[in-house]
Coordinates of C-alpha atoms in Angstrom, one line a residue:
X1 CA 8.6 27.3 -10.7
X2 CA 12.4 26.1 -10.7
X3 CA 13.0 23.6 -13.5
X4 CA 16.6 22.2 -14.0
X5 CA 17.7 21.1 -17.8
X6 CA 20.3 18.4 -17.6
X7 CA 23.3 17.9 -20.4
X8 CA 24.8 14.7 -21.0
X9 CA 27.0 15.6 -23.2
X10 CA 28.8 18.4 -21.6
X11 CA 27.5 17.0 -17.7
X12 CA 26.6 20.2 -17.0
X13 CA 22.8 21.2 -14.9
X14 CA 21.4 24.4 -15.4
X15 CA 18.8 26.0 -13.7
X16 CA 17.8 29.8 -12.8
X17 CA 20.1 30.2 -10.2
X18 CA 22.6 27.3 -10.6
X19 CA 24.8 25.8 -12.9
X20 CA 26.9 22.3 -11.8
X21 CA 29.7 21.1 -14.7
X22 CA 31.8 18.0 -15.0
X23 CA 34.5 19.7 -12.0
X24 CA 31.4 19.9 -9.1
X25 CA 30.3 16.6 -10.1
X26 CA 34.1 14.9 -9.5
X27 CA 34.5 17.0 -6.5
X28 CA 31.5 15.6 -5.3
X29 CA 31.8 12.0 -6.1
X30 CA 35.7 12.4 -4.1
X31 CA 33.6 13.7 -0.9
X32 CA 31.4 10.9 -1.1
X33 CA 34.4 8.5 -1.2
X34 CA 36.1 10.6 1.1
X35 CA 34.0 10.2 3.9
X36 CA 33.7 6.2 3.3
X37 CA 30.5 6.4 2.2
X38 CA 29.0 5.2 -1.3
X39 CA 26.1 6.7 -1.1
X40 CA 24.4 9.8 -2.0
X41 CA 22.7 12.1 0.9
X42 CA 19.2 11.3 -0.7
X43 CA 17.3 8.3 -1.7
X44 CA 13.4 7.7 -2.8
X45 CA 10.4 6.4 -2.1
X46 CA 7.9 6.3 -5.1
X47 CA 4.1 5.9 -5.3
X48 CA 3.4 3.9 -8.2
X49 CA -0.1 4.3 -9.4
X50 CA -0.4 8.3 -10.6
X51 CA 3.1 8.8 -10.4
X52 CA 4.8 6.5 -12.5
X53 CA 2.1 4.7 -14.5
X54 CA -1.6 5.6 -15.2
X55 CA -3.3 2.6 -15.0
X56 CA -1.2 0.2 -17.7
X57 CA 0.2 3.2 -19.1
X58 CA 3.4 4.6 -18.1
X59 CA 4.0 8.6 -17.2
X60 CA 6.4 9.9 -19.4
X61 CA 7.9 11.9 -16.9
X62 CA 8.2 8.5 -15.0
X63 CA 11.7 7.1 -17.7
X64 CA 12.9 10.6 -17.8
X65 CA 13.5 10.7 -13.5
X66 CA 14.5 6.8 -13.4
X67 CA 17.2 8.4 -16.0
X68 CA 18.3 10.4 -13.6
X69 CA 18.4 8.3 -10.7
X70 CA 20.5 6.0 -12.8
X71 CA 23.2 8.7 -12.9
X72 CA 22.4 11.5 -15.2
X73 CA 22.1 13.7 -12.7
X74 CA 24.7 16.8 -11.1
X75 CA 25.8 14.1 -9.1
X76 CA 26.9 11.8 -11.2
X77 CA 25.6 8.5 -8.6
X78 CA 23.1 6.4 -9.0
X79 CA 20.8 6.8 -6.3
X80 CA 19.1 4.3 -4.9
X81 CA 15.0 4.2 -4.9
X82 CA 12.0 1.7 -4.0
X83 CA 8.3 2.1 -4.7
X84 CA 5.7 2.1 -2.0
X85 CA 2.2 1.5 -3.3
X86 CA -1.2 1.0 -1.6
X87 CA -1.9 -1.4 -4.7
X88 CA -0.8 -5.3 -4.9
X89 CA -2.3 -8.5 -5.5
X90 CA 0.3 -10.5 -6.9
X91 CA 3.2 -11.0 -6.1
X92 CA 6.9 -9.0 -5.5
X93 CA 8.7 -11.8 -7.9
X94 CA 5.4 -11.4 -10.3
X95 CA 5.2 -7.3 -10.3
X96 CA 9.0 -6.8 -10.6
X97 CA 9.0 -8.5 -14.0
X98 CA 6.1 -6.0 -15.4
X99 CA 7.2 -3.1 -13.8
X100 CA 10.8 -3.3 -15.4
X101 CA 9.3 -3.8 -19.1
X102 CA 6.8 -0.8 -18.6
X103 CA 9.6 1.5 -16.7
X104 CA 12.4 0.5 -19.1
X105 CA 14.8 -0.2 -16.2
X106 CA 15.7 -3.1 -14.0
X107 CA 13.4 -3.1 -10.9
X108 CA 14.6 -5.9 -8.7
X109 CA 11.7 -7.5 -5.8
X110 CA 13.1 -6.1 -2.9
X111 CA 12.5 -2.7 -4.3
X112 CA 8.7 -3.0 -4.3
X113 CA 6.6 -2.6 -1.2
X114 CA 3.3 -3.6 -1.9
X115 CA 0.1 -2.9 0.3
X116 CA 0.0 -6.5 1.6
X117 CA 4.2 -6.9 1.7
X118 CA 4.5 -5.9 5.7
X119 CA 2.3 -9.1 5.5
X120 CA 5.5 -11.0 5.5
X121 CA 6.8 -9.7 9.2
X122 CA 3.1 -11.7 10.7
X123 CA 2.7 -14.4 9.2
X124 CA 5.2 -16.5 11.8
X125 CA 1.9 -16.0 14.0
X126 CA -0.4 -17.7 11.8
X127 CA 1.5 -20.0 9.9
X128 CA -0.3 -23.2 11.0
X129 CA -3.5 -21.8 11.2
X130 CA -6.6 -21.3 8.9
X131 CA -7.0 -18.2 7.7
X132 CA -9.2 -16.8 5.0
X133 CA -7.5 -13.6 2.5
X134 CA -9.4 -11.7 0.3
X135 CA -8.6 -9.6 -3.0
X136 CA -7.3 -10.3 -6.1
X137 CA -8.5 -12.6 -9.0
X138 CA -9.2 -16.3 -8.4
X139 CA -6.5 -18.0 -6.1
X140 CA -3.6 -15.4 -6.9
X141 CA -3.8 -13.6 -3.5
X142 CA -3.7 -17.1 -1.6
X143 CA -0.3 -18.1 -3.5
X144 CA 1.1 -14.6 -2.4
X145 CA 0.1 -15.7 1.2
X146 CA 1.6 -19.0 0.6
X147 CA 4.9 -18.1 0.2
X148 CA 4.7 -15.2 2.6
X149 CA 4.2 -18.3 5.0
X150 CA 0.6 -18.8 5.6
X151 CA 0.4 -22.4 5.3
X152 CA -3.1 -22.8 5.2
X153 CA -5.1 -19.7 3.5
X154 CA -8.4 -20.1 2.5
X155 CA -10.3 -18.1 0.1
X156 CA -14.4 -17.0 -0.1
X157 CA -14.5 -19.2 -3.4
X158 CA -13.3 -22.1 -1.7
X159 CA -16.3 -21.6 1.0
X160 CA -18.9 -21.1 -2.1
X161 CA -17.1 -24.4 -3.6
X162 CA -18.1 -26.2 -0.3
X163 CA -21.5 -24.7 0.2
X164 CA -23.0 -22.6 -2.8
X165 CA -25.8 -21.5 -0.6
X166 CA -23.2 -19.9 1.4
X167 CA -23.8 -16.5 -0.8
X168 CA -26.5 -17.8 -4.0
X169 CA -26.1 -14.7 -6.0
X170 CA -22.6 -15.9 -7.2
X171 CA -21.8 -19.3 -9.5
X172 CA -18.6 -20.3 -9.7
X173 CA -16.9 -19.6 -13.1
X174 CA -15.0 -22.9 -14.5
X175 CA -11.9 -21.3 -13.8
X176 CA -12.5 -20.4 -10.4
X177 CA -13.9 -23.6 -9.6
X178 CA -10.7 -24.9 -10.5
X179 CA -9.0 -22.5 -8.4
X180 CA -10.2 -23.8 -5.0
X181 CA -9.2 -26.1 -2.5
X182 CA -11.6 -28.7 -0.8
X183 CA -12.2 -27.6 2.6
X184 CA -15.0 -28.5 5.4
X185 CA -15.6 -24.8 7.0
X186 CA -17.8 -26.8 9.7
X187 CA -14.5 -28.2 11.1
X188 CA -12.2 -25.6 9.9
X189 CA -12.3 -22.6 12.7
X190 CA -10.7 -19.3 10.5
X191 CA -8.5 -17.7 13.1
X192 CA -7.9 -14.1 11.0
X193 CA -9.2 -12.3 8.0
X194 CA -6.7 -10.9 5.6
X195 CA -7.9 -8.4 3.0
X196 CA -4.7 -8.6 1.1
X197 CA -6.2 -6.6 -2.2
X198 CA -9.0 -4.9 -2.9
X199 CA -12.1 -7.4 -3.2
X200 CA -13.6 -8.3 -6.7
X201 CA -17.4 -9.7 -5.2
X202 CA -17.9 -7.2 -2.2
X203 CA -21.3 -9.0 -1.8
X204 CA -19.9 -12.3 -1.4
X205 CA -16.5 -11.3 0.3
X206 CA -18.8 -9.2 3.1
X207 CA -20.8 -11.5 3.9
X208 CA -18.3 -14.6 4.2
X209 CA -16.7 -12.2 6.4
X210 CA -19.7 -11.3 8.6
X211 CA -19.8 -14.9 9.1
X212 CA -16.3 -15.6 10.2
X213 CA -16.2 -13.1 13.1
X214 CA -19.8 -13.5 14.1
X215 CA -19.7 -17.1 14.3
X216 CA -16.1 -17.1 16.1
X217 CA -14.7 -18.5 12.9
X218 CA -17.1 -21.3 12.2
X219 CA -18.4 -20.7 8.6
X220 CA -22.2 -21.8 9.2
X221 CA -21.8 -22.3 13.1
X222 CA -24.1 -20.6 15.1
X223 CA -23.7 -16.2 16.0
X224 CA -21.6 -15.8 18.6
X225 CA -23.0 -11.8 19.2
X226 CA -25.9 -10.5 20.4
X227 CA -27.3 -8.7 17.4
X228 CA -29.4 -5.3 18.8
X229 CA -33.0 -5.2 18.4
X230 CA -34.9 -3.8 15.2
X231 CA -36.0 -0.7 16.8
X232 CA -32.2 0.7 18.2
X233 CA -30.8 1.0 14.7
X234 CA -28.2 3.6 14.6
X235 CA -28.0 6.9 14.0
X236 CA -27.1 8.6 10.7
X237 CA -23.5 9.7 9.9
X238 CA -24.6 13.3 10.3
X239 CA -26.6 12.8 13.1
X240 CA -24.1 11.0 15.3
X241 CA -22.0 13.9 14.6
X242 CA -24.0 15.9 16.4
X243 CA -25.0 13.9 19.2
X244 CA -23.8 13.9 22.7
X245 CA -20.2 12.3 22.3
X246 CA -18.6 10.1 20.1
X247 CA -20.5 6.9 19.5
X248 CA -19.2 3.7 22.0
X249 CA -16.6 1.9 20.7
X250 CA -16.4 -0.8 23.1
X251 CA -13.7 -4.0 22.8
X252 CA -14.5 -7.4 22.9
X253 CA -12.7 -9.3 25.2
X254 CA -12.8 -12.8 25.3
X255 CA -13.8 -14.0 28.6
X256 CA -10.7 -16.5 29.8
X257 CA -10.2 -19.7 28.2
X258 CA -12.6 -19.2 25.4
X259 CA -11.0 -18.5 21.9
X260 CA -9.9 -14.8 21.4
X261 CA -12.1 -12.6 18.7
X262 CA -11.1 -13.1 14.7
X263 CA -9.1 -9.9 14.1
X264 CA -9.5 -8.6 10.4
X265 CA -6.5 -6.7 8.5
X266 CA -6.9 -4.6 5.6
X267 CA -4.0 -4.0 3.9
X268 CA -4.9 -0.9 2.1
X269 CA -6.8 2.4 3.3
X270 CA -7.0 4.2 0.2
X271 CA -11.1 5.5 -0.4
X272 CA -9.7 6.3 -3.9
X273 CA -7.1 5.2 -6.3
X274 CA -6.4 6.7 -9.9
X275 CA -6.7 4.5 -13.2
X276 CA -6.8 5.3 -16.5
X277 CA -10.5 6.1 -15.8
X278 CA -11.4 9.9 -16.5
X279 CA -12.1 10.0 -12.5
X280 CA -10.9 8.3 -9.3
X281 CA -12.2 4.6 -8.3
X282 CA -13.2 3.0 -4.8
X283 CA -10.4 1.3 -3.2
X284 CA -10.3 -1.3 -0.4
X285 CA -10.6 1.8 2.2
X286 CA -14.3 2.1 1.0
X287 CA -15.1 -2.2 1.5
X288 CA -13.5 -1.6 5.2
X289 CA -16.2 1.7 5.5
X290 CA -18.9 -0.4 4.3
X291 CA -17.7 -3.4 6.5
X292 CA -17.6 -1.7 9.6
X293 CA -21.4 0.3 8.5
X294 CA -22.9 -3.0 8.0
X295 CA -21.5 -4.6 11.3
X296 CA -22.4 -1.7 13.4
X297 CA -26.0 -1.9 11.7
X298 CA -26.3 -5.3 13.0
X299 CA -24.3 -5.7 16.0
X300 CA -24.8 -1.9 17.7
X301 CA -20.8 -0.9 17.8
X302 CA -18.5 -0.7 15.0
X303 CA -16.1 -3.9 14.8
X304 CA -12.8 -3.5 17.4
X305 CA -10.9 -6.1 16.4
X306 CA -8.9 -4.4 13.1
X307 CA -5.9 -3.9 12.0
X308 CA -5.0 -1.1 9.4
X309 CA -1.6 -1.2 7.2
X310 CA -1.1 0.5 4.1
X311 CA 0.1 4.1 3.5
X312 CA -0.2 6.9 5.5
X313 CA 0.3 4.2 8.9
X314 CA 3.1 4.5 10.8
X315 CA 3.8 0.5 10.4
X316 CA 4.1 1.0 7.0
X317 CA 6.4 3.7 6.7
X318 CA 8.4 1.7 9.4
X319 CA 8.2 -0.9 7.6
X320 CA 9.8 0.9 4.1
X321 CA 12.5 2.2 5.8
X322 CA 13.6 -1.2 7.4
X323 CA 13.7 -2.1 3.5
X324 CA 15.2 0.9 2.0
X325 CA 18.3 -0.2 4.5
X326 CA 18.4 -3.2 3.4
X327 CA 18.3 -2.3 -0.1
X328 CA 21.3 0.2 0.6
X329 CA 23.2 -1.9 2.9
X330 CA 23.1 -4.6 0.0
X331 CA 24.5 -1.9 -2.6
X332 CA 27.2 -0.2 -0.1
X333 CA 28.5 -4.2 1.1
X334 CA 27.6 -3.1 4.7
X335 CA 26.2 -1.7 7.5
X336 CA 24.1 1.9 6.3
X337 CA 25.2 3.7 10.2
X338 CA 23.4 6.5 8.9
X339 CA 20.2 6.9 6.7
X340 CA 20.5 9.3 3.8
X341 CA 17.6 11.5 3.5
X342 CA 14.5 9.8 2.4
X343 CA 12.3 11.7 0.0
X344 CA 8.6 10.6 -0.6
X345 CA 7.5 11.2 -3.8
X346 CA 3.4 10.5 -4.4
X347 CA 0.1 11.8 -5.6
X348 CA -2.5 11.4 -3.0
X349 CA -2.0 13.7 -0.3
X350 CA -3.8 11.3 2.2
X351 CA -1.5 8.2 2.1
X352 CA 1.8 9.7 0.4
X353 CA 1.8 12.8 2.1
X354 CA 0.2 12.0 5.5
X355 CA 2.6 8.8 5.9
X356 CA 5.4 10.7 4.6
X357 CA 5.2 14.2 7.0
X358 CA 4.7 11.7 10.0
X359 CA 7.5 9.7 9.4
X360 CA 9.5 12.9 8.8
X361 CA 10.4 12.1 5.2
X362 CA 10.4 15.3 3.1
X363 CA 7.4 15.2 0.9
X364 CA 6.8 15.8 -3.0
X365 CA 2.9 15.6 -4.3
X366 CA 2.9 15.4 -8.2
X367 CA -0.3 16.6 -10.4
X368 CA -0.6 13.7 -12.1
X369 CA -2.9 11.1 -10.3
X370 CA -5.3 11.1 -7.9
X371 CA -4.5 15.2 -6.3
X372 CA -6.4 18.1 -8.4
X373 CA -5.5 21.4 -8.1
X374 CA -8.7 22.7 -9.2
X375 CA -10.2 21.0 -6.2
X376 CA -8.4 23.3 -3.7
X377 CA -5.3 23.0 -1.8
X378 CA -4.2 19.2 -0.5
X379 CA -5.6 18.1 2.8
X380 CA -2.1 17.8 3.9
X381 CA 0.5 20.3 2.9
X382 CA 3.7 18.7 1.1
X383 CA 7.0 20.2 1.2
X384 CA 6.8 21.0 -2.2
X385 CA 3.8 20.3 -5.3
X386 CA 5.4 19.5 -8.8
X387 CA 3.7 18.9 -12.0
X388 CA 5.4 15.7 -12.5
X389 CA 7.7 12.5 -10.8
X390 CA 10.4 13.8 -13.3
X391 CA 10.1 17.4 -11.3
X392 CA 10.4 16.0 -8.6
X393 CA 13.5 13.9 -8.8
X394 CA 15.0 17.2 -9.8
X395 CA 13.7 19.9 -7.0
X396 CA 15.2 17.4 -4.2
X397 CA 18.5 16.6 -6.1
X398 CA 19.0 20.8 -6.4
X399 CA 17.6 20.9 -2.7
X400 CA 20.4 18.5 -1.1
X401 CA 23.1 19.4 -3.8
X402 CA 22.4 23.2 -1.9
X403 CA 22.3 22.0 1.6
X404 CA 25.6 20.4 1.0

């Protein structure tokens, strides 16, 4: 394994094969200038959660390879970054604040992508209408959508606020009491469902849901579906796989002039996340999986009407790349004609490295979160595995500065 040691004093990068000194590095900041351009041929995309920080606690590798993005590195730029993470629930303004006191560096709020950030490019269609979003502590997740532009964003405490018998197995806390709004569901028709974080009460939260898109957004109105008889439940996971075909996966469509079917967004895919915890946790990908089992149990066919962001989908990555360009036109003072190479740098080989090969990114899986070695080989290969985010920085800085 290639490792680069890096001299400030003398500017000088050494590695087994290479060795760059103070003369390469002004020869290469002239061809940058040269060719009108003041950027480097290589930006970043970070993961946040098992790359940079564990939990609250941040990677020491993680200061080291901001370091070097910030300049000390053989090409003696700063290269511009922004972190991509499947987590959220608060907001960009709110998490730029922390993040810059645990990274040591200035992290500004249109460098983060959170899961529920692409949030912003919708919410023109549902700005005057009701909505219910779900995640995050108290009413935090309904400020986010607030100023995304969701004007009226309703939460499952505010529905056990209006009727407690709504879900009896939960009593409001003081503070969350004081955290909803007064609402009257029966006249209030919910036209979407936005999981913007992972769900605190999954009880409560699945249920409210179940009621929503059963009831054609009337909490407490009457079930809309026809619910399949005791005796045609389905089929095991195991045993469908082995049936004849793939179970039926038929759309609702709303017959004309009747209100169209609540669609439901979840934000984030991830089955499992990495804390500080000796082993991985459930994420919001396992409430959708247990959404869709318990709708399917009672309706016959799993749910059609849902729409998946959040790493590895292509809307996402779409989405990151529209605000890397920003970021960089903002720092070069115009239009970015050309895209520098944009290198993904994560630690779960499902979202990071999935999203990252399909968009055509070149992809860097570090050892340090939620990927194993001992388990076996990732489930989707990266273009290269290092130990840490500080490894990392450094293989694709020696790969471009070789290229070039």
């Amino acid at each position: 394994m290639q490792r680069l040691a890096f001299s400030s004093s003398s500017r000088c990068v050494r590695s087994s094969t290479n060795v760059f000194c103070a003369r390469a590095v002004q020869s290469r900041q002239i061809q940058y200038r040269a060719g009108g351009s003041r950027l480097p041929p290589l930006v970043f995309t970070f993961d946040i959660d098992g790359v940079l920080l564990r939990g609250p606690h941040t990677i020491p590798a993680a200061r080291r390879a901001l370091d070097m993005l910030n300049g000390a590195n053989p090409m003696g730029v700063k290269i511009p970054f922004i972190l991509l993470t499947n987590g959220g629930g608060t907001h960009e303004e709110v998490r730029k604040h922390k993040l810059s006191s645990q990274l040591g560096v200035q992290i500004h709020s249109n460098q983060i992508v959170q899961a529920h950030t692409i949030l912003k490019s919708v919410a023109h269609k549902y700005a005057d209408k009701p909505v219910l979003v779900l995640g995050g502590l108290n009413d935090v997740v309904r400020k986010v959508a607030e100023s995304y532009g969701f004007k009226q964003a309703y939460t499952t405490l505010d529905v056990l606020a209006w009727k407690p018998e709504a879900w009896p197995f939960h009593e409001l806390t003081p503070e969350e009491r004081a955290s909803t709004k007064p609402v009257d569901f029966s006249t209030t028709p919910i036209s979407a469902i936005f999981v913007f974080h992972d769900p605190r009460n999954w009880s409560l939260d699945m249920q409210i849901t179940l009621d929503v898109i059963r009831s054609g957004g009337i909490i407490g109105g009457p079930y809309l579906d026809t619910p399949k008889p005791a005796d045609q439940q389905p089929l095991p996971q195991h045993e469908r796989a082995h049936s004849q075909g793939a179970p039926s996966q038929h759309r609702q469509v709303a017959p004309k002039g009747e209100k169209p079917p609540i669609e439901v967004v979840f934000c984030n895919p991830d089955l499992l996340w990495k804390s500080d915890f000796p082993q991985p946790r459930l994420g919001q990908g396992a409430f959708r999986m247990a959404f869709q089992t318990v709708y399917e149990a009672l309706v016959g066919t799993p749910y059609p009407h849902v729409t998946q962001y959040g790493k590895p989908t292509a809307a996402t990555y779409k989405f990151a790349e529209k605000v890397l360009r920003d970021r960089l036109e903002e720092l070069a003072g115009g239009r970015v004609e050309e895209m520098p190479r944009v290198y993904m740098v994560g630690d779960n080989p499902e979202s990071d490295i999935a999203g990252a090969n399909a968009a055509g990114w070149p992809s860097v899986l570090v050892k340090t979160g939620v990927y194993e070695e001992a388990r076996g080989p990732p489930t989707h290969t990266p273009t290269y595995i290092a130990e840490d985010v500080e490894e990392a920085v450094r293989w694709a800085i020696d790969r471009e500065m070789k290229q070039k």
